[in-house]
């Protein structure tokens, strides 16, 4: 029989033997057709029996196939072995798979295991009866021992019971996972349970899939900042003129301009360009074409490379040009920002462009080349040290500084930078180290100035710089809490400068200091103490045989009893410490000295730190030969004592000394913009003032002993000067007393009567002196005092008396113009609502100022002819002053002195007689005339007693103009635009004027849109190095934030979201961060105090602590920072006090003494 029926006839037909052997494989002798038919019939019978429900009978198939049973049994055994081997392999593979999977045993989401049914053996349960056995045998023979469920209609006997126990159910907590049907759970609930009372905890359930949301990158990320820095592609305009004919379509010029390639055998259709044709020929582009920069990046790289080559050529040709080298160093920032030629490899371009270290190393390499060509240039060496401070250790930097100072000991700017550097190094800082360094600096410069150091000559401006360094040292000691040393330094300098014996004047400074030491240690009264006579008198008396002992007066008042330091012991310990520390600061700012009348000795001093030895001050004594600097020394001493002398520290130490927020106070200016009292402290506190930030700065004076000290200083120094300088000192004394009257008016009115009486007594005593009888400045302050006390008629009598004494000086006397101006302004502010009578009095005052006849009291309204004559007189006088001031040659001092007062009087006169527009016109005329001259002139001279500069005159006129506009806006309806424009133009010229900034911030705070204000602040901060724009920009944003919060919060509870905050908090924080990045801002204690208070107000304690420790890194000497931290972080009291003690800051009340006081 053939194996394949289709080829059954092939083997039979072939009769050849060879071909028959080839086709033998197609025949199968064991296969018969009858077997196939019998098998099909047997299957049909079994199916019929199963469907009818009758028991299965044995099939006769067995007997029919008896002859072939042996062969079938062998095949069956072989197939069973193969099946067992397959099962073993599958089971082994499944076991490996389960080992690889590390899934929890109770998985909630799984798939059905197809091999689960094959893992175990399934022995058949023995059937009852012969029919079942016959049917099973027939089925086994027919269909490989299996029956399809679809072929069986009765399923009663299909299922079986497995009675064999499974020990795994006892050994494990759950069933074998292969025996559990896998499924996917939708949700965490279960059908049939009450969701309100029942719930199911799915243990081992995997966490929900985390969807990877890709956050959108903002503009300030590194990637986008790099994109923003790249320059845009330049767009070339069409050079061809536009055609006059109308064009119906836009022509594509590229296709027309490019010549069509020629048809060749390589380019038969003429569609390939030249580069493709060259590639087909196996050629590359021409060398010139390959070098042509095609992309925008290539063009930028070429331009940048050209600039680098140009710089290299210039510094090679001019190696001595230090400014060119500095420009080359600054150019490295642009090189590193630009992509392209200087990247080390592909993919590293962005990395190296952002690398700060690489940039610093490149700059350092350029600076080293520059220093090799210019070994004597201090600016290049300073730039190198400033650059190395970014990545050098402090010890290495200190050594480099010492080397540089050894080479250039006569350079004052180098000393100033070195002191600022050492002062801001927290790791190596201590008060004693820095104090001795200041002494070394001043003694070295004194030796250079005297000529003792022959190797280095004296540079110009050395004396002024030495005075600035001396003031910087005094401010450093004041802020560190050592106020006794500050007072001792000024006492010694006054004696050393003004009371020096004639016999030692020609000696070097070091020898003079040695002669001064015996006087200091003699115990004689010093400046400010009762009975002080000076070094010269003591020396003469020593030459005659010593002092005559003077017995003290018996009627001296008893010393003032000290207030109890601890008033409430129930307060927290940090509050008690702060109150006691501030109380001792206010009372113990003078150095302690034993009182010989009470037989005291040095051992009687309770606090040894209050005694100042000569070793603490000897090295800091310098010689001042300039009369202007001598007078400024007295002004600075009075400023430290709290007297408004109008003195400002030099720009080198101005921001180091700023530590309190009085620069933002504008209450008095708002009340009376024309006549407000401006003490002009510029954010610099006096000795004994350690109040918390935000407290109003009132000049309330000192205790009784402190006030006596101030009076003794005035009595001692007034005879040393004459003329304008003496008049200025008298004016400062009187203004100090008037400031205390203003404090009593606003706070303690009970002391107003006694304080006003003392102030009037002082004014009368000063005016009784012969040289002060015609001093209009003192008359003006005396009349102003009477006006403040409410004595209007008495004040008018004083004004009239002073004006009648003037005679016929007309408009050429500056002091007379200022007196008349204040008189008129006070009359205007008396009752601004009823402007009839008060305006008439003011017009009368300004009109009589122009007349040659003596002044007469007010009798009625001025006539129109008098007003017209006065206007003509003002115009002629103004033209004369402007003609002299606007000339190419420097204007005379008398003309400048008169110009400011004349313009202010003329503006007020025009405002009263014509209107505000006329006054604005006068200001515009003067401003346009003097603006260019003031810009060419630059800053005014440092000497405060010299004549006014053109710039200061223009600044005073601007202040008058803004005050007049504000007064007019208070009494009338007037737009803000003129005032805003005036302030904007003035602040660009004078970015350090705090009064103008206060006015600008206040008027801009009324505006709903802050965009203009922010743009203006941004423009000014970019164009100037002053710190005031940063401070007032922060104050403006804080006022805006306060305004928004006041609108949002009602009663401090409910928040209304109608006006969003618009990120003011982040804006203020960014302003602080930008401000402290600058060198001046990082060393300004006021800026750090404001930043710390702002963060504490937000409630972020950890970030506030971080800013506090960051502030200590830059300003470790400022005691007010530590006291603010104790108030904000009371838990850190002990730690902060330990740091203060380690850095040798003045702690007047140790915690041990506080504990003893609390126990008493």
Short mmCIF file of C-alpha atoms in Angstrom, two decimals, residues 312-746:
data_model
loop_
_atom_site.label_atom_id
_atom_site.label_comp_id
_atom_site.label_asym_id
_atom_site.label_seq_id
_atom_site.Cartn_x
_atom_site.Cartn_y
_atom_site.Cartn_z
CA UNK A 312 46.49 89.88 21.01
CA UNK A 313 47.93 92.26 18.46
CA UNK A 314 47.14 95.32 20.59
CA UNK A 315 48.61 93.95 23.80
CA UNK A 316 51.67 92.80 21.86
CA UNK A 317 52.16 96.29 20.45
CA UNK A 318 51.24 98.15 23.72
CA UNK A 319 52.18 95.88 26.63
CA UNK A 320 52.31 98.86 29.03
CA UNK A 321 48.63 99.77 28.55
CA UNK A 322 47.01 98.45 31.75
CA UNK A 323 43.51 99.53 30.70
CA UNK A 324 43.87 97.44 27.54
CA UNK A 325 44.86 94.42 29.63
CA UNK A 326 41.85 94.94 31.92
CA UNK A 327 39.58 95.15 28.86
CA UNK A 328 41.11 91.92 27.59
CA UNK A 329 40.34 90.25 30.92
CA UNK A 330 36.75 91.45 30.80
CA UNK A 331 36.51 90.21 27.20
CA UNK A 332 37.02 86.63 28.43
CA UNK A 333 33.44 86.62 29.73
CA UNK A 334 32.19 87.21 26.21
CA UNK A 335 34.55 84.56 24.82
CA UNK A 336 33.29 81.91 27.22
CA UNK A 337 29.65 82.78 26.56
CA UNK A 338 30.06 82.42 22.83
CA UNK A 339 30.00 78.97 21.22
CA UNK A 340 32.55 77.55 18.89
CA UNK A 341 36.25 77.81 18.56
CA UNK A 342 37.46 77.39 22.15
CA UNK A 343 35.57 74.22 23.11
CA UNK A 344 37.89 71.30 23.79
CA UNK A 345 35.82 68.75 21.98
CA UNK A 346 32.48 68.07 20.45
CA UNK A 347 29.78 67.76 23.08
CA UNK A 348 31.80 69.75 25.65
CA UNK A 349 31.00 73.17 24.29
CA UNK A 350 28.10 73.87 26.63
CA UNK A 351 29.93 72.37 29.58
CA UNK A 352 32.98 74.58 29.22
CA UNK A 353 30.95 77.64 28.43
CA UNK A 354 29.29 77.29 31.82
CA UNK A 355 32.42 76.35 33.72
CA UNK A 356 33.34 79.14 36.12
CA UNK A 357 36.68 77.61 36.96
CA UNK A 358 37.76 77.55 33.34
CA UNK A 359 36.80 81.21 32.99
CA UNK A 360 38.74 82.17 36.11
CA UNK A 361 41.79 80.27 34.94
CA UNK A 362 41.73 82.02 31.57
CA UNK A 363 41.44 85.42 33.25
CA UNK A 364 44.23 84.54 35.64
CA UNK A 365 46.50 83.55 32.76
CA UNK A 366 45.83 86.88 31.02
CA UNK A 367 46.50 88.82 34.24
CA UNK A 368 49.77 87.00 34.84
CA UNK A 369 50.92 87.94 31.35
CA UNK A 370 49.89 91.54 32.05
CA UNK A 371 51.77 91.64 35.36
CA UNK A 372 54.91 90.30 33.65
CA UNK A 373 54.76 93.26 31.30
CA UNK A 374 53.76 95.74 34.07
CA UNK A 375 55.37 94.60 37.33
CA UNK A 376 54.70 97.93 39.06
CA UNK A 377 50.96 98.13 38.28
CA UNK A 378 48.91 97.91 41.48
CA UNK A 379 45.57 97.75 39.66
CA UNK A 380 46.54 94.56 37.84
CA UNK A 381 47.75 92.96 41.06
CA UNK A 382 44.55 93.95 42.84
CA UNK A 383 42.51 92.44 40.03
CA UNK A 384 44.51 89.24 40.35
CA UNK A 385 43.92 89.03 44.10
CA UNK A 386 40.24 89.70 43.68
CA UNK A 387 40.08 86.96 41.07
CA UNK A 388 42.04 84.50 43.19
CA UNK A 389 39.70 85.03 46.14
CA UNK A 390 37.21 82.83 44.28
CA UNK A 391 39.24 79.62 44.54
CA UNK A 392 42.27 80.25 46.76
CA UNK A 393 42.47 79.43 50.44
CA UNK A 394 42.33 82.41 52.87
CA UNK A 395 45.82 81.68 54.17
CA UNK A 396 47.30 81.80 50.66
CA UNK A 397 45.41 85.02 49.96
CA UNK A 398 46.72 86.60 53.17
CA UNK A 399 50.29 85.80 52.16
CA UNK A 400 49.79 87.36 48.74
CA UNK A 401 48.32 90.46 50.37
CA UNK A 402 51.32 90.77 52.66
CA UNK A 403 53.69 90.49 49.70
CA UNK A 404 51.79 93.16 47.82
CA UNK A 405 51.70 95.52 50.81
CA UNK A 406 55.42 95.01 51.36
CA UNK A 407 56.06 96.11 47.78
CA UNK A 408 53.62 99.08 47.89
CA UNK A 409 53.33 100.36 51.48
CA UNK A 410 52.53 103.91 50.30
CA UNK A 411 49.40 103.00 48.31
CA UNK A 412 46.34 104.03 50.33
CA UNK A 413 43.77 102.37 48.07
CA UNK A 414 45.65 99.10 48.46
CA UNK A 415 45.51 99.42 52.25
CA UNK A 416 41.82 100.19 52.11
CA UNK A 417 41.08 97.10 50.00
CA UNK A 418 43.22 94.96 52.28
CA UNK A 419 41.40 96.14 55.40
CA UNK A 420 38.01 95.51 53.81
CA UNK A 421 39.16 92.02 52.80
CA UNK A 422 40.40 91.14 56.29
CA UNK A 423 37.30 92.64 57.86
CA UNK A 424 35.00 90.33 55.88
CA UNK A 425 36.88 87.03 56.44
CA UNK A 426 34.89 85.23 59.14
CA UNK A 427 37.38 82.41 59.59
CA UNK A 428 40.35 84.60 60.49
CA UNK A 429 38.48 87.61 61.89
CA UNK A 430 38.79 88.95 65.41
CA UNK A 431 38.40 92.49 66.71
CA UNK A 432 41.87 92.66 68.25
CA UNK A 433 43.57 91.45 65.06
CA UNK A 434 41.79 93.93 62.86
CA UNK A 435 42.26 96.78 65.34
CA UNK A 436 46.02 96.19 65.36
CA UNK A 437 45.98 95.95 61.54
CA UNK A 438 44.33 99.40 61.34
CA UNK A 439 47.04 100.73 63.66
CA UNK A 440 49.77 99.20 61.53
CA UNK A 441 48.27 100.70 58.38
CA UNK A 442 48.02 104.24 59.81
CA UNK A 443 51.47 104.14 61.40
CA UNK A 444 53.02 102.93 58.12
CA UNK A 445 51.32 105.65 56.11
CA UNK A 446 52.38 108.24 58.71
CA UNK A 447 56.00 107.14 58.29
CA UNK A 448 55.66 107.46 54.52
CA UNK A 449 54.11 110.92 54.89
CA UNK A 450 56.83 112.10 57.27
CA UNK A 451 59.56 110.91 54.93
CA UNK A 452 60.89 108.30 57.38
CA UNK A 453 60.41 105.58 54.75
CA UNK A 454 62.85 106.71 52.11
CA UNK A 455 62.18 103.82 49.72
CA UNK A 456 58.67 104.97 48.83
CA UNK A 457 57.52 108.52 48.02
CA UNK A 458 54.30 110.14 49.21
CA UNK A 459 51.45 109.77 46.75
CA UNK A 460 48.98 112.63 46.23
CA UNK A 461 45.89 112.48 48.41
CA UNK A 462 47.59 110.47 51.16
CA UNK A 463 46.42 112.71 54.01
CA UNK A 464 42.75 112.60 52.95
CA UNK A 465 42.96 108.83 52.53
CA UNK A 466 44.52 108.44 55.99
CA UNK A 467 41.68 110.43 57.50
CA UNK A 468 39.18 108.18 55.69
CA UNK A 469 40.92 105.06 57.06
CA UNK A 470 40.85 106.55 60.57
CA UNK A 471 37.08 107.11 60.28
CA UNK A 472 36.64 103.58 58.93
CA UNK A 473 38.43 102.22 62.01
CA UNK A 474 36.17 104.28 64.30
CA UNK A 475 33.03 102.99 62.60
CA UNK A 476 34.37 99.44 62.82
CA UNK A 477 34.90 99.76 66.59
CA UNK A 478 31.50 101.42 67.07
CA UNK A 479 29.69 98.62 65.23
CA UNK A 480 31.64 95.97 67.16
CA UNK A 481 30.38 97.50 70.42
CA UNK A 482 33.67 99.06 71.58
CA UNK A 483 32.30 102.60 71.85
CA UNK A 484 34.77 103.47 74.64
CA UNK A 485 37.68 103.01 72.26
CA UNK A 486 35.96 105.17 69.64
CA UNK A 487 35.52 108.05 72.08
CA UNK A 488 39.12 107.65 73.30
CA UNK A 489 40.41 107.75 69.71
CA UNK A 490 38.60 111.03 69.02
CA UNK A 491 39.72 112.49 72.36
CA UNK A 492 43.32 111.64 71.59
CA UNK A 493 43.06 112.96 68.00
CA UNK A 494 41.61 116.30 69.14
CA UNK A 495 44.40 116.77 71.66
CA UNK A 496 47.02 115.50 69.21
CA UNK A 497 45.79 117.86 66.47
CA UNK A 498 44.67 121.09 68.17
CA UNK A 499 46.55 121.16 71.52
CA UNK A 500 49.97 120.00 70.40
CA UNK A 501 52.90 121.77 72.14
CA UNK A 502 55.04 123.91 69.86
CA UNK A 503 58.19 122.08 70.92
CA UNK A 504 57.13 118.79 69.29
CA UNK A 505 55.41 120.03 66.14
CA UNK A 506 58.42 119.52 63.89
CA UNK A 507 59.20 116.01 65.08
CA UNK A 508 58.11 112.86 63.21
CA UNK A 509 54.73 111.43 64.04
CA UNK A 510 56.17 108.42 65.85
CA UNK A 511 58.18 110.66 68.19
CA UNK A 512 55.17 112.91 68.79
CA UNK A 513 53.13 109.87 69.80
CA UNK A 514 55.83 108.90 72.29
CA UNK A 515 55.64 112.38 73.84
CA UNK A 516 51.85 112.15 73.93
CA UNK A 517 51.80 108.92 75.96
CA UNK A 518 52.74 110.51 79.33
CA UNK A 519 49.90 113.02 78.99
CA UNK A 520 47.41 110.25 78.26
CA UNK A 521 48.51 108.19 81.25
CA UNK A 522 48.70 111.19 83.60
CA UNK A 523 45.02 111.02 84.50
CA UNK A 524 44.35 114.62 83.51
CA UNK A 525 40.90 115.58 82.08
CA UNK A 526 40.50 114.90 78.39
CA UNK A 527 38.22 116.33 75.73
CA UNK A 528 34.61 116.22 76.90
CA UNK A 529 35.50 115.89 80.56
CA UNK A 530 35.10 118.67 83.04
CA UNK A 531 38.19 120.84 83.45
CA UNK A 532 39.90 119.66 80.24
CA UNK A 533 42.62 122.09 79.08
CA UNK A 534 44.55 120.08 76.54
CA UNK A 535 47.98 118.60 75.97
CA UNK A 536 49.73 121.95 75.49
CA UNK A 537 48.59 123.38 78.83
CA UNK A 538 49.59 120.20 80.63
CA UNK A 539 53.06 120.30 79.02
CA UNK A 540 53.58 123.96 80.06
CA UNK A 541 52.48 123.19 83.57
CA UNK A 542 54.86 120.22 83.72
CA UNK A 543 57.70 122.45 82.66
CA UNK A 544 56.77 124.84 85.49
CA UNK A 545 56.59 122.14 88.11
CA UNK A 546 53.36 120.22 87.87
CA UNK A 547 49.65 120.85 88.34
CA UNK A 548 48.07 122.72 91.20
CA UNK A 549 45.46 120.46 92.80
CA UNK A 550 42.02 121.98 92.40
CA UNK A 551 39.45 121.09 95.03
CA UNK A 552 36.10 120.04 93.59
CA UNK A 553 33.04 122.25 93.98
CA UNK A 554 30.89 121.25 96.89
CA UNK A 555 27.66 122.18 95.16
CA UNK A 556 28.12 119.64 92.38
CA UNK A 557 25.02 117.63 91.68
CA UNK A 558 24.96 114.05 92.76
CA UNK A 559 25.38 111.51 89.96
CA UNK A 560 22.19 110.39 88.37
CA UNK A 561 20.86 107.19 89.84
CA UNK A 562 20.94 104.38 87.37
CA UNK A 563 17.66 102.80 86.41
CA UNK A 564 17.04 99.22 87.33
CA UNK A 565 18.36 97.08 84.49
CA UNK A 566 15.90 94.22 84.91
CA UNK A 567 12.39 95.59 85.26
CA UNK A 568 10.42 92.38 84.76
CA UNK A 569 12.01 89.05 85.67
CA UNK A 570 9.07 87.07 84.26
CA UNK A 571 10.02 87.87 80.69
CA UNK A 572 11.95 85.32 78.61
CA UNK A 573 15.66 85.28 79.23
CA UNK A 574 16.56 86.55 75.75
CA UNK A 575 14.31 89.60 76.14
CA UNK A 576 15.85 90.41 79.50
CA UNK A 577 19.35 90.10 78.06
CA UNK A 578 18.58 92.31 75.05
CA UNK A 579 16.99 95.03 77.18
CA UNK A 580 19.88 95.04 79.67
CA UNK A 581 22.53 94.98 76.93
CA UNK A 582 20.95 97.93 75.11
CA UNK A 583 20.59 99.83 78.37
CA UNK A 584 24.27 99.42 79.14
CA UNK A 585 25.18 100.43 75.59
CA UNK A 586 23.29 103.69 76.04
CA UNK A 587 24.80 104.48 79.45
CA UNK A 588 28.38 103.18 79.20
CA UNK A 589 29.64 104.54 75.88
CA UNK A 590 32.19 106.83 77.57
CA UNK A 591 35.51 105.35 78.78
CA UNK A 592 35.72 104.78 82.51
CA UNK A 593 38.36 106.71 84.41
CA UNK A 594 39.01 106.77 88.15
CA UNK A 595 37.68 109.86 89.90
CA UNK A 596 40.50 111.27 92.01
CA UNK A 597 38.11 113.37 94.07
CA UNK A 598 36.43 110.14 95.22
CA UNK A 599 39.81 108.41 95.67
CA UNK A 600 39.00 105.80 93.04
CA UNK A 601 41.63 103.55 91.48
CA UNK A 602 41.68 101.34 88.40
CA UNK A 603 40.73 98.32 90.53
CA UNK A 604 37.38 99.93 91.31
CA UNK A 605 36.14 99.48 87.74
CA UNK A 606 33.53 96.72 87.55
CA UNK A 607 34.06 96.13 83.81
CA UNK A 608 37.76 96.25 82.78
CA UNK A 609 36.74 96.58 79.12
CA UNK A 610 35.54 100.15 79.85
CA UNK A 611 39.14 101.25 80.47
CA UNK A 612 41.12 102.23 77.37
CA UNK A 613 44.89 102.01 77.51
CA UNK A 614 47.33 103.96 75.38
CA UNK A 615 48.37 100.79 73.55
CA UNK A 616 44.83 100.58 72.15
CA UNK A 617 45.04 103.97 70.44
CA UNK A 618 48.73 104.89 70.06
CA UNK A 619 49.30 103.42 66.61
CA UNK A 620 46.17 105.06 65.12
CA UNK A 621 47.18 108.68 65.82
CA UNK A 622 47.89 110.66 62.63
CA UNK A 623 48.84 114.24 61.81
CA UNK A 624 46.32 116.46 60.00
CA UNK A 625 47.82 119.63 58.55
CA UNK A 626 44.93 120.70 56.30
CA UNK A 627 42.49 123.16 57.96
CA UNK A 628 39.59 121.53 56.15
CA UNK A 629 40.46 118.07 57.46
CA UNK A 630 40.86 119.43 60.97
CA UNK A 631 37.37 120.89 60.88
CA UNK A 632 36.00 117.65 59.42
CA UNK A 633 37.55 115.77 62.35
CA UNK A 634 35.44 117.82 64.76
CA UNK A 635 32.36 117.34 62.58
CA UNK A 636 32.91 113.58 62.53
CA UNK A 637 33.36 113.53 66.32
CA UNK A 638 30.07 115.38 66.77
CA UNK A 639 28.36 113.02 64.31
CA UNK A 640 29.49 110.03 66.39
CA UNK A 641 27.97 111.73 69.44
CA UNK A 642 24.61 112.09 67.68
CA UNK A 643 24.87 115.78 66.78
CA UNK A 644 23.47 116.56 63.27
CA UNK A 645 26.59 118.28 61.95
CA UNK A 646 25.85 117.47 58.29
CA UNK A 647 29.01 115.37 57.98
CA UNK A 648 29.08 112.39 55.61
CA UNK A 649 31.83 109.74 55.73
CA UNK A 650 33.97 109.27 52.63
CA UNK A 651 32.59 107.04 49.91
CA UNK A 652 35.14 104.34 50.78
CA UNK A 653 33.51 103.63 54.16
CA UNK A 654 29.99 105.03 53.75
CA UNK A 655 28.21 101.73 53.18
CA UNK A 656 30.35 99.93 55.76
CA UNK A 657 28.98 102.36 58.35
CA UNK A 658 25.27 102.13 57.36
CA UNK A 659 23.47 100.01 59.92
CA UNK A 660 20.05 101.54 60.69
CA UNK A 661 16.94 102.29 58.62
CA UNK A 662 16.39 105.99 59.24
CA UNK A 663 16.95 106.67 55.52
CA UNK A 664 13.41 105.41 54.84
CA UNK A 665 11.66 107.61 57.42
CA UNK A 666 9.56 110.31 55.75
CA UNK A 667 6.90 111.18 58.31
CA UNK A 668 8.12 114.73 58.91
CA UNK A 669 8.68 115.27 55.19
CA UNK A 670 5.08 114.32 54.44
CA UNK A 671 3.68 116.66 57.06
CA UNK A 672 5.66 119.73 56.05
CA UNK A 673 7.52 119.23 52.76
CA UNK A 674 8.84 122.81 52.66
CA UNK A 675 10.20 123.19 56.19
CA UNK A 676 10.87 119.65 57.38
CA UNK A 677 13.86 119.05 59.65
CA UNK A 678 16.43 116.77 58.02
CA UNK A 679 19.17 115.62 60.42
CA UNK A 680 20.94 113.84 57.50
CA UNK A 681 22.40 110.86 59.33
CA UNK A 682 22.32 108.73 56.14
CA UNK A 683 21.57 105.49 57.98
CA UNK A 684 24.60 105.76 60.31
CA UNK A 685 23.86 105.38 64.01
CA UNK A 686 25.72 107.10 66.82
CA UNK A 687 27.50 105.63 69.84
CA UNK A 688 25.20 103.94 72.31
CA UNK A 689 22.50 103.26 69.71
CA UNK A 690 21.79 99.53 69.21
CA UNK A 691 18.03 99.52 68.67
CA UNK A 692 16.16 96.96 66.61
CA UNK A 693 15.59 97.59 62.92
CA UNK A 694 12.57 99.74 62.10
CA UNK A 695 12.51 101.84 65.27
CA UNK A 696 12.11 105.56 64.45
CA UNK A 697 15.38 107.44 64.76
CA UNK A 698 14.71 110.36 67.07
CA UNK A 699 17.48 112.56 68.41
CA UNK A 700 16.52 112.32 72.07
CA UNK A 701 19.98 112.95 73.47
CA UNK A 702 21.90 111.01 76.11
CA UNK A 703 21.62 110.75 79.85
CA UNK A 704 22.70 113.63 82.04
CA UNK A 705 26.38 112.70 82.01
CA UNK A 706 26.32 112.21 78.26
CA UNK A 707 24.72 115.61 77.67
CA UNK A 708 27.34 117.21 79.88
CA UNK A 709 30.03 115.49 77.80
CA UNK A 710 28.59 116.95 74.57
CA UNK A 711 28.43 120.46 76.08
CA UNK A 712 32.03 120.21 77.24
CA UNK A 713 33.14 119.22 73.74
CA UNK A 714 31.43 122.29 72.24
CA UNK A 715 32.89 124.61 74.85
CA UNK A 716 36.37 123.26 74.16
CA UNK A 717 36.34 123.30 70.32
CA UNK A 718 34.37 126.51 69.61
CA UNK A 719 37.32 128.81 70.45
CA UNK A 720 39.51 126.85 68.02
CA UNK A 721 37.66 128.16 64.91
CA UNK A 722 36.39 131.41 63.54
CA UNK A 723 34.23 132.73 60.73
CA UNK A 724 32.08 130.27 58.82
CA UNK A 725 33.52 127.28 60.60
CA UNK A 726 32.59 128.59 64.03
CA UNK A 727 29.18 129.58 62.73
CA UNK A 728 28.70 126.04 61.42
CA UNK A 729 29.56 124.56 64.83
CA UNK A 730 27.13 126.89 66.60
CA UNK A 731 24.45 125.97 64.08
CA UNK A 732 25.08 122.24 64.68
CA UNK A 733 24.75 122.71 68.44
CA UNK A 734 21.48 124.60 68.08
CA UNK A 735 20.10 122.08 65.60
CA UNK A 736 20.93 119.30 68.08
CA UNK A 737 18.82 120.97 70.74
CA UNK A 738 16.00 121.67 68.24
CA UNK A 739 15.99 117.99 67.25
CA UNK A 740 15.38 117.07 70.89
CA UNK A 741 12.48 119.54 70.96
CA UNK A 742 10.96 117.82 67.90
CA UNK A 743 11.31 114.47 69.69
CA UNK A 744 9.47 115.86 72.68
CA UNK A 745 6.73 117.23 70.40
CA UNK A 746 6.05 113.78 68.91
#
